[in-house]
Coordinates of C-alpha atoms in Angstrom, one line a residue:
F1 CA 85.8 119.7 104.7
L2 CA 86.7 120.5 108.3
V3 CA 87.9 123.9 109.3
H4 CA 89.4 125.0 112.6
S5 CA 87.3 127.7 114.3
V6 CA 89.0 131.0 115.0
P7 CA 87.3 134.1 116.7
F8 CA 87.4 136.4 113.7
N9 CA 88.7 137.1 110.2
I10 CA 88.2 133.7 108.6
H11 CA 88.1 133.3 104.9
L12 CA 89.0 130.5 102.5
I13 CA 91.6 130.9 99.8
P14 CA 91.6 128.1 97.2
R15 CA 95.1 126.7 96.9
P16 CA 96.5 127.2 93.4
R17 CA 97.5 124.0 91.5
H18 CA 101.1 125.0 91.5
M19 CA 101.4 125.8 95.2
K20 CA 103.6 123.5 97.2
N21 CA 101.9 121.5 99.9
D22 CA 104.1 122.7 102.8
A23 CA 101.3 123.9 105.1
L24 CA 100.5 122.1 108.3
N25 CA 98.1 119.6 106.8
E26 CA 97.6 116.1 105.8
T27 CA 98.5 116.5 102.1
T28 CA 101.9 115.9 100.7
H29 CA 105.2 117.7 101.4
L30 CA 107.1 117.9 104.6
L31 CA 105.4 120.1 107.1
R32 CA 108.5 122.1 107.9
P33 CA 112.3 121.8 107.6
F34 CA 113.7 119.3 109.9
D35 CA 114.8 120.6 113.3
R36 CA 116.0 118.8 116.4
K37 CA 112.7 118.9 118.2
G38 CA 110.7 118.0 115.1
L39 CA 113.1 115.2 114.2
W40 CA 112.9 113.6 117.6
S41 CA 109.1 113.9 117.7
T42 CA 108.8 112.4 114.3
A43 CA 111.2 109.5 115.2
K44 CA 109.2 108.8 118.4
V45 CA 105.9 108.7 116.5
I46 CA 107.4 106.4 113.9
L47 CA 108.9 104.1 116.5
L48 CA 105.6 103.9 118.5
G49 CA 103.5 102.9 115.5
G50 CA 106.2 101.5 113.2
A51 CA 108.0 99.2 115.6
G52 CA 104.9 97.1 116.0
F53 CA 104.4 97.1 112.2
C54 CA 108.0 96.0 111.8
A55 CA 107.3 93.1 114.1
D56 CA 104.2 92.3 112.0
G57 CA 106.1 92.3 108.8
Y58 CA 108.7 89.9 110.4
D59 CA 106.1 87.6 111.9
L60 CA 103.8 87.3 109.0
S61 CA 106.6 86.5 106.6
V62 CA 108.7 84.3 108.7
M63 CA 106.4 81.2 108.5
N64 CA 107.2 80.9 104.8
L65 CA 110.9 80.1 105.6
A66 CA 110.3 78.6 109.0
M67 CA 108.1 75.9 107.6
A68 CA 110.8 75.0 105.0
M69 CA 113.3 74.7 107.9
I70 CA 110.9 72.7 110.0
S71 CA 110.3 70.3 107.1
E72 CA 114.0 69.7 106.9
A73 CA 114.5 69.3 110.6
H74 CA 111.4 67.3 111.4
P75 CA 110.2 65.5 108.2
G76 CA 106.5 64.7 108.2
S77 CA 105.7 67.0 111.1
L78 CA 103.8 69.4 108.8
T79 CA 101.7 68.1 105.9
P80 CA 100.6 70.4 103.1
A81 CA 97.2 70.7 104.8
S82 CA 98.7 71.5 108.2
K83 CA 100.9 74.1 106.6
G84 CA 97.9 75.8 105.2
I85 CA 95.9 75.6 108.4
C86 CA 98.8 77.0 110.5
T87 CA 99.3 79.9 108.2
S88 CA 95.6 80.5 107.9
L89 CA 95.1 80.4 111.7
T90 CA 97.7 83.1 112.1
L91 CA 95.6 85.2 109.8
V92 CA 92.4 84.2 111.6
G93 CA 94.0 85.5 114.8
V94 CA 94.9 88.7 112.9
I95 CA 91.2 89.1 112.0
F96 CA 90.2 88.7 115.7
G97 CA 92.8 91.2 116.8
Q98 CA 91.7 93.8 114.2
L99 CA 88.0 93.5 115.1
I100 CA 88.7 93.5 118.9
F101 CA 91.4 96.1 119.4
G102 CA 89.9 98.6 117.0
P103 CA 86.9 99.3 119.3
V104 CA 89.2 98.8 122.4
A105 CA 91.4 101.6 121.1
D106 CA 88.5 103.9 120.3
I107 CA 86.8 103.3 123.7
L108 CA 89.6 102.8 126.2
G109 CA 92.4 104.7 124.4
R110 CA 95.4 104.0 122.2
K111 CA 98.0 103.5 125.0
F112 CA 96.3 100.6 126.7
A113 CA 95.3 98.9 123.5
S114 CA 98.8 99.2 122.0
E115 CA 100.5 97.8 125.1
M116 CA 98.2 94.8 125.0
T117 CA 98.9 94.1 121.3
A118 CA 102.6 94.3 121.8
F119 CA 102.5 91.9 124.7
L120 CA 100.5 89.3 122.8
T121 CA 102.9 89.5 119.9
V122 CA 105.9 88.9 122.1
F123 CA 104.2 86.1 124.0
G124 CA 103.0 84.4 120.8
A125 CA 106.4 84.7 119.1
L126 CA 108.3 83.2 122.0
C127 CA 105.8 80.3 122.5
S128 CA 105.9 79.5 118.8
A129 CA 109.7 78.9 119.1
C130 CA 109.1 76.4 121.9
C131 CA 107.0 73.8 120.1
V132 CA 107.9 70.1 120.4
N133 CA 106.8 66.8 119.1
T134 CA 104.4 65.1 121.7
S135 CA 101.2 63.1 121.6
A136 CA 98.8 63.0 118.7
W137 CA 96.2 65.2 120.4
W138 CA 98.8 67.9 121.2
S139 CA 100.9 67.5 118.0
F140 CA 103.6 69.8 116.8
A141 CA 101.2 71.3 114.2
A142 CA 98.5 71.9 116.9
Q143 CA 101.0 73.7 119.1
L144 CA 102.4 75.8 116.4
S145 CA 98.9 76.7 115.2
L146 CA 97.7 77.8 118.6
W147 CA 100.7 80.0 119.4
R148 CA 100.6 81.5 115.9
F149 CA 96.9 82.3 116.4
I150 CA 97.7 84.2 119.7
L151 CA 100.5 86.0 117.9
G152 CA 98.1 86.9 115.1
V153 CA 95.7 88.5 117.6
G154 CA 98.5 90.8 118.7
I155 CA 99.5 91.5 115.1
G156 CA 96.0 92.3 114.1
G157 CA 95.6 94.9 116.8
E158 CA 98.6 96.7 115.4
Y159 CA 96.8 97.6 112.1
P160 CA 94.1 99.9 113.6
I161 CA 96.2 101.2 116.4
S162 CA 99.3 102.1 114.3
A163 CA 97.0 103.9 111.8
A164 CA 95.3 105.9 114.6
M165 CA 98.5 106.8 116.4
S166 CA 100.1 108.0 113.1
K167 CA 97.0 110.1 112.2
E168 CA 96.8 111.6 115.7
G169 CA 100.4 112.2 116.6
P170 CA 101.7 115.6 117.9
A171 CA 101.7 118.6 115.6
T172 CA 105.5 118.9 115.9
V173 CA 106.1 115.9 113.6
S174 CA 108.0 116.8 110.4
L175 CA 106.0 114.6 108.1
T176 CA 102.4 114.7 107.0
R177 CA 99.9 112.2 108.4
T178 CA 99.8 110.3 105.1
Q179 CA 103.6 110.2 104.9
L180 CA 103.6 108.7 108.4
L181 CA 101.1 106.0 107.3
I182 CA 103.3 105.1 104.4
V183 CA 106.3 104.9 106.6
N184 CA 104.4 102.4 108.7
I185 CA 104.0 100.2 105.7
A186 CA 107.7 100.7 104.8
L187 CA 108.6 99.4 108.3
F188 CA 106.4 96.4 107.7
N189 CA 108.6 95.6 104.7
V190 CA 111.7 96.3 106.7
G191 CA 110.5 93.6 109.1
G192 CA 110.4 91.1 106.2
I193 CA 113.9 92.1 105.2
M194 CA 115.1 91.6 108.7
M195 CA 113.6 88.2 108.8
S196 CA 115.1 87.1 105.5
T197 CA 118.5 88.5 106.5
F198 CA 118.4 86.7 109.9
V199 CA 117.6 83.4 108.3
Y200 CA 120.2 83.8 105.6
L201 CA 122.9 84.5 108.2
S202 CA 121.8 81.4 110.2
I203 CA 122.3 79.3 107.1
M204 CA 125.7 80.9 106.2
N205 CA 126.9 80.1 109.7
N206 CA 125.8 76.5 109.4
I207 CA 123.3 76.7 112.2
P208 CA 121.3 73.4 112.1
A209 CA 117.7 73.8 110.8
A210 CA 116.4 72.3 114.1
I211 CA 117.8 75.4 115.9
G212 CA 117.4 77.9 113.1
W213 CA 113.6 77.7 112.8
R214 CA 113.3 78.3 116.6
M215 CA 115.6 81.3 116.4
A216 CA 113.7 82.7 113.4
L217 CA 110.3 82.5 115.1
A218 CA 111.7 83.9 118.4
G219 CA 113.2 86.8 116.5
G220 CA 109.8 88.3 116.0
A221 CA 109.7 89.1 119.7
V222 CA 112.5 91.7 119.4
P223 CA 110.8 94.6 117.6
S224 CA 107.6 93.9 119.5
S225 CA 109.5 94.1 122.8
I226 CA 110.9 97.5 121.7
A227 CA 107.4 98.7 120.9
F228 CA 106.1 97.4 124.2
F229 CA 108.6 99.3 126.4
L230 CA 108.2 102.5 124.3
R231 CA 104.5 102.4 124.7
L232 CA 104.7 102.0 128.5
R233 CA 106.0 105.6 128.5
M234 CA 103.9 107.0 125.8
E235 CA 101.2 109.6 126.4
E236 CA 97.7 109.1 125.1
P237 CA 97.3 111.0 121.8
H238 CA 95.2 114.2 122.1
V239 CA 91.7 113.9 120.8
E240 CA 89.2 116.7 120.4
P241 CA 86.2 116.1 122.8
D242 CA 82.7 115.6 121.5
L243 CA 81.1 119.1 121.6
S244 CA 77.7 117.8 122.9
T245 CA 79.0 115.5 125.7
N246 CA 82.5 116.8 126.2
A247 CA 83.6 113.1 126.0
V248 CA 87.0 112.2 124.6
R249 CA 86.6 108.4 124.8
G250 CA 83.9 106.1 125.9
V251 CA 81.0 103.9 124.8
G252 CA 78.7 106.9 124.2
R253 CA 80.9 108.7 121.8
F254 CA 81.9 105.5 120.1
G255 CA 78.3 104.5 119.6
S256 CA 77.2 107.8 118.1
S257 CA 80.3 107.8 115.8
L258 CA 79.6 104.2 114.7
R259 CA 76.0 105.2 113.8
H260 CA 77.3 108.1 111.7
V261 CA 79.7 105.8 109.8
L262 CA 77.0 103.2 109.1
L263 CA 74.7 106.0 107.8
S264 CA 77.0 108.2 105.9
K265 CA 80.1 106.2 105.0
F266 CA 79.0 102.6 104.7
R267 CA 79.7 102.5 101.0
V268 CA 83.2 103.8 101.6
L269 CA 83.8 101.2 104.3
V270 CA 82.5 98.4 102.0
F271 CA 84.6 99.6 99.0
V272 CA 87.8 99.8 101.1
S273 CA 87.2 96.4 102.7
L274 CA 86.6 94.7 99.4
A275 CA 89.7 96.3 97.9
W276 CA 91.8 95.1 100.8
C277 CA 90.3 91.6 100.6
L278 CA 91.1 91.1 96.9
F279 CA 94.6 92.5 97.4
N280 CA 95.4 90.3 100.3
F281 CA 94.0 87.1 98.7
S282 CA 96.5 87.4 96.0
A283 CA 99.4 89.0 97.9
Y284 CA 99.4 86.6 100.9
G285 CA 98.5 83.5 99.0
Q286 CA 101.5 83.9 96.7
S287 CA 104.1 85.5 99.1
S288 CA 103.4 83.1 102.0
F289 CA 104.4 80.2 99.7
S290 CA 107.2 82.0 97.8
A291 CA 109.5 79.1 98.8
L292 CA 107.2 76.7 97.0
I293 CA 107.0 78.9 93.9
C294 CA 110.8 79.5 93.9
T295 CA 111.6 75.8 94.2
T296 CA 109.1 74.7 91.5
M297 CA 110.2 77.4 89.0
F298 CA 113.9 77.6 89.6
G299 CA 114.8 74.3 91.4
Q300 CA 117.7 72.3 90.0
V301 CA 117.9 68.5 89.8
G302 CA 120.2 67.0 92.5
E303 CA 120.4 70.1 94.7
S304 CA 120.7 69.6 98.4
S305 CA 118.2 70.8 101.0
T306 CA 120.6 73.4 102.2
Q307 CA 121.1 74.8 98.7
R308 CA 117.3 74.8 98.2
L309 CA 116.7 76.6 101.5
E310 CA 119.5 79.2 100.7
R311 CA 117.9 80.0 97.3
D312 CA 114.5 80.4 98.9
V313 CA 115.9 82.7 101.5
V314 CA 117.6 84.9 98.9
F315 CA 114.4 85.0 96.8
A316 CA 112.4 86.1 99.9
L317 CA 115.0 88.7 100.8
C318 CA 114.9 90.2 97.3
G319 CA 111.2 90.1 97.2
N320 CA 110.9 92.0 100.5
A321 CA 113.4 94.5 99.2
F322 CA 111.3 95.1 96.1
S323 CA 108.2 95.5 98.3
L324 CA 110.1 98.2 100.2
L325 CA 110.9 99.9 96.9
G326 CA 107.2 99.8 96.0
T327 CA 106.3 101.5 99.3
C328 CA 109.1 104.1 98.8
F329 CA 107.6 104.8 95.3
A330 CA 104.2 105.5 97.0
L331 CA 106.0 107.8 99.5
W332 CA 107.7 109.7 96.6
L333 CA 104.3 110.1 94.9
E334 CA 102.7 111.5 98.1
T335 CA 105.6 113.8 98.7
N336 CA 105.3 115.2 95.2
G337 CA 101.5 115.5 95.3
M338 CA 100.9 112.7 92.8
F339 CA 99.5 110.0 95.0
Q340 CA 96.0 109.9 93.5
R341 CA 94.0 107.3 95.4
R342 CA 91.8 105.9 92.7
I343 CA 94.5 105.9 90.0
S344 CA 97.0 104.3 92.4
L345 CA 94.5 101.6 93.4
F346 CA 93.7 100.7 89.7
A347 CA 97.3 100.7 88.7
G348 CA 98.4 98.5 91.6
F349 CA 95.7 95.9 91.0
S350 CA 96.4 95.9 87.2
C351 CA 100.1 95.4 87.7
M352 CA 99.7 92.6 90.2
G353 CA 97.3 90.7 87.9
A354 CA 99.2 91.3 84.7
L355 CA 102.5 90.2 86.2
T356 CA 101.1 87.0 87.7
L357 CA 99.4 86.1 84.5
L358 CA 102.6 86.7 82.5
S359 CA 104.5 84.4 84.9
S360 CA 101.9 81.7 84.5
D361 CA 101.9 81.9 80.7
M362 CA 105.6 82.1 80.2
W363 CA 106.8 79.6 82.8
G364 CA 107.6 76.4 80.9
L365 CA 107.8 78.2 77.6
L366 CA 111.1 80.1 78.3
P367 CA 114.5 78.3 78.1
A368 CA 116.5 78.0 81.3
S369 CA 118.8 80.8 80.1
S370 CA 115.8 83.2 80.2
S371 CA 114.8 82.5 83.8
W372 CA 115.9 86.0 84.7
L373 CA 112.8 87.2 82.9
L374 CA 110.6 85.2 85.2
L375 CA 112.6 86.5 88.2
S376 CA 112.0 90.1 86.9
F377 CA 108.2 89.5 86.8
G378 CA 108.3 88.1 90.3
F379 CA 110.3 91.0 91.8
L380 CA 108.1 93.6 90.0
W381 CA 105.1 91.8 91.4
Y382 CA 106.6 92.3 94.9
A383 CA 107.1 96.0 94.2
A384 CA 103.4 96.2 93.2
V385 CA 102.5 94.5 96.4
G386 CA 104.4 97.0 98.5
F387 CA 102.8 99.9 96.6
M388 CA 99.3 98.4 97.0
G389 CA 99.8 97.8 100.7
S390 CA 100.4 101.6 101.0
V391 CA 97.3 102.5 99.0
T392 CA 94.9 100.2 100.9
Y393 CA 96.3 101.2 104.3
V394 CA 96.1 105.0 103.5
I395 CA 92.6 105.0 102.1
S396 CA 91.4 103.1 105.1
A397 CA 92.9 105.4 107.7
E398 CA 92.2 108.8 106.2
N399 CA 88.5 108.7 105.6
F400 CA 87.2 108.3 109.2
S401 CA 87.2 110.6 112.2
S402 CA 89.4 109.9 115.3
S403 CA 86.5 108.7 117.4
I404 CA 85.9 105.7 115.1
R405 CA 89.1 105.5 113.1
A406 CA 90.6 102.5 114.8
T407 CA 87.4 100.5 114.5
A408 CA 86.9 101.4 110.8
V409 CA 90.5 100.5 109.9
G410 CA 90.2 97.3 112.0
V411 CA 87.0 96.3 110.1
A412 CA 88.5 97.0 106.7
A413 CA 91.8 95.2 107.6
A414 CA 89.9 92.3 109.0
V415 CA 88.0 91.8 105.8
G416 CA 91.3 92.1 104.0
K417 CA 92.9 89.4 106.2
L418 CA 89.9 87.2 105.6
G419 CA 90.9 87.3 101.9
A420 CA 94.5 86.6 103.0
A421 CA 93.4 83.5 105.1
L422 CA 91.4 82.2 102.1
G423 CA 94.4 82.8 99.8
T424 CA 96.9 81.1 102.1
F425 CA 94.7 78.1 102.7
T426 CA 93.7 77.7 99.0
F427 CA 97.2 78.1 97.5
P428 CA 99.0 74.9 98.7
V429 CA 96.0 72.7 98.4
W430 CA 95.2 74.0 94.9
V431 CA 98.8 73.6 93.8
E432 CA 98.8 70.0 94.9
A433 CA 95.6 69.3 93.1
S434 CA 96.1 71.3 89.8
G435 CA 99.7 72.4 89.6
L436 CA 101.4 75.8 89.9
N437 CA 100.5 77.0 86.5
T438 CA 96.8 76.8 87.0
V439 CA 97.0 78.4 90.4
L440 CA 99.0 81.3 89.2
F441 CA 96.5 81.9 86.5
G442 CA 93.6 81.9 89.0
F443 CA 95.5 84.2 91.4
G444 CA 96.3 86.5 88.6
L445 CA 92.6 87.0 87.8
V446 CA 91.7 88.1 91.3
P447 CA 93.6 91.5 91.2
L448 CA 92.0 92.2 87.8
V449 CA 88.6 91.9 89.5
G450 CA 89.9 94.6 91.9
S451 CA 90.8 96.8 88.9
L452 CA 87.3 96.4 87.5
M453 CA 85.7 97.1 90.9
T454 CA 87.8 100.3 91.2
C455 CA 86.4 101.5 87.8
L456 CA 82.8 100.6 88.5
L457 CA 82.5 101.4 92.2
N458 CA 84.2 104.6 93.3
P459 CA 82.8 106.2 96.5
L460 CA 86.2 107.8 97.2
D461 CA 85.5 110.5 94.5
G462 CA 82.7 111.8 96.7
L463 CA 85.1 112.3 99.6
Q464 CA 87.3 115.1 98.2
H465 CA 86.0 117.3 101.0
E466 CA 87.8 115.1 103.5
H467 CA 91.1 116.2 102.0
P468 CA 90.7 120.0 101.6
N469 CA 92.7 121.9 98.9
Q470 CA 92.1 125.1 100.8
I471 CA 94.2 127.0 103.4
V472 CA 92.4 128.7 106.3
C473 CA 93.7 132.2 107.0
G474 CA 93.0 134.3 110.0
A475 CA 94.1 135.5 113.4
S476 CA 95.2 132.1 114.6
S477 CA 97.7 131.5 111.8
T478 CA 100.9 129.7 112.8
N479 CA 102.8 129.0 109.7
G480 CA 104.3 132.5 109.1
R481 CA 102.1 133.3 106.1
G482 CA 98.9 134.0 107.9
C483 CA 97.5 130.6 107.0
K484 CA 96.8 127.5 108.8
A485 CA 95.6 124.2 107.2
T486 CA 93.2 121.8 108.8
P487 CA 94.1 118.2 109.5
L488 CA 91.3 115.7 109.9

């Protein structure tokens, strides 16, 4: 574990099991009661990191409904294969952004990197809304795929940068670092809710699908624009300099930290990356085509395209709301000191797999009057996805030092999005070839592989020293009890 150095009178006092985690650390409870300064500082940190994540939640989930509206407005413009390619290219862009902007943030700083990612997200979202039908070589699908790829690069950069900014925010924030990370994921789900609500209101106001899909895609630029202008005025987060070189950022410090990670924490990085990959394969593959699932399972004979679209939007809205509930449950566990990483990872994987397998087995066997049971399985699955998103994000961000944190989170998230790209490309093609039942069964087995991996491979247990259960006491105490805890 890491301990702040003080000139004299330092000793370690083990924290009793019953003691509340209210010290200035990265464990569970609120650091201090809310005050005006702390509240504003906390809100600013949340907006700086969370506004970009909110845009990501909007942009990554909007394609599900936008493609349904595009198919209604421009029949034949998107084939099943082109839908899969377009969605997958967005995720390929996300992978590039995660791998590129992680090192950029560690070498050049969080401020510059965060401004670039916000700009790319705004640019990609607006250009996506301007696609038109032209020649064969520059088709509608080709345009949409290109602009969504650029958008994905910006989105990808948000993952490592938001994690780093939340972990390195000012000491005046009123939440622990882990709580801030979970709030980021919550705002990701809020972005999905905003998207579904926006599309639903468009339908209720009889906005034509030809205009509605453009408005939906352009709407992703709004939260990113807010993040961009906030970041123009932000200060670079404080980072302790390297004791040997006195360097805060730079290639030298980045290189030495990278070597340290490869030597001492390679198993941790591999484990976290694989967990994120398996989770995203199932989560993105199914949620990106929730409209297809909803129509296949709950569609009615003779319904109009507007009725079908309205039902799909309501289903997506409820799904995003349940994902937010799952994230809030993770926040509640963290606040009460019960957010055990390994147990949470195992439980999340197991719930996702079991619920998907149940949906696969019971669909077609239940009478129409019992369709509410299938809906319950689907919404509980969304809650498990929100919970798992918090777990994978937190364990990636909390196990690496600030000099390499953005890069490590970027690598883990990139491997995760590789799984997402495979899932989104596989799902529609596999459904067309084998039917939804078979696909759901296969996608239900993937999280169970994650559960097995969590049981057999567990490098996180050896990292308890990264999250100390001790309080440091001495002359430099600041919390009124003669004790000062030690954030990473």
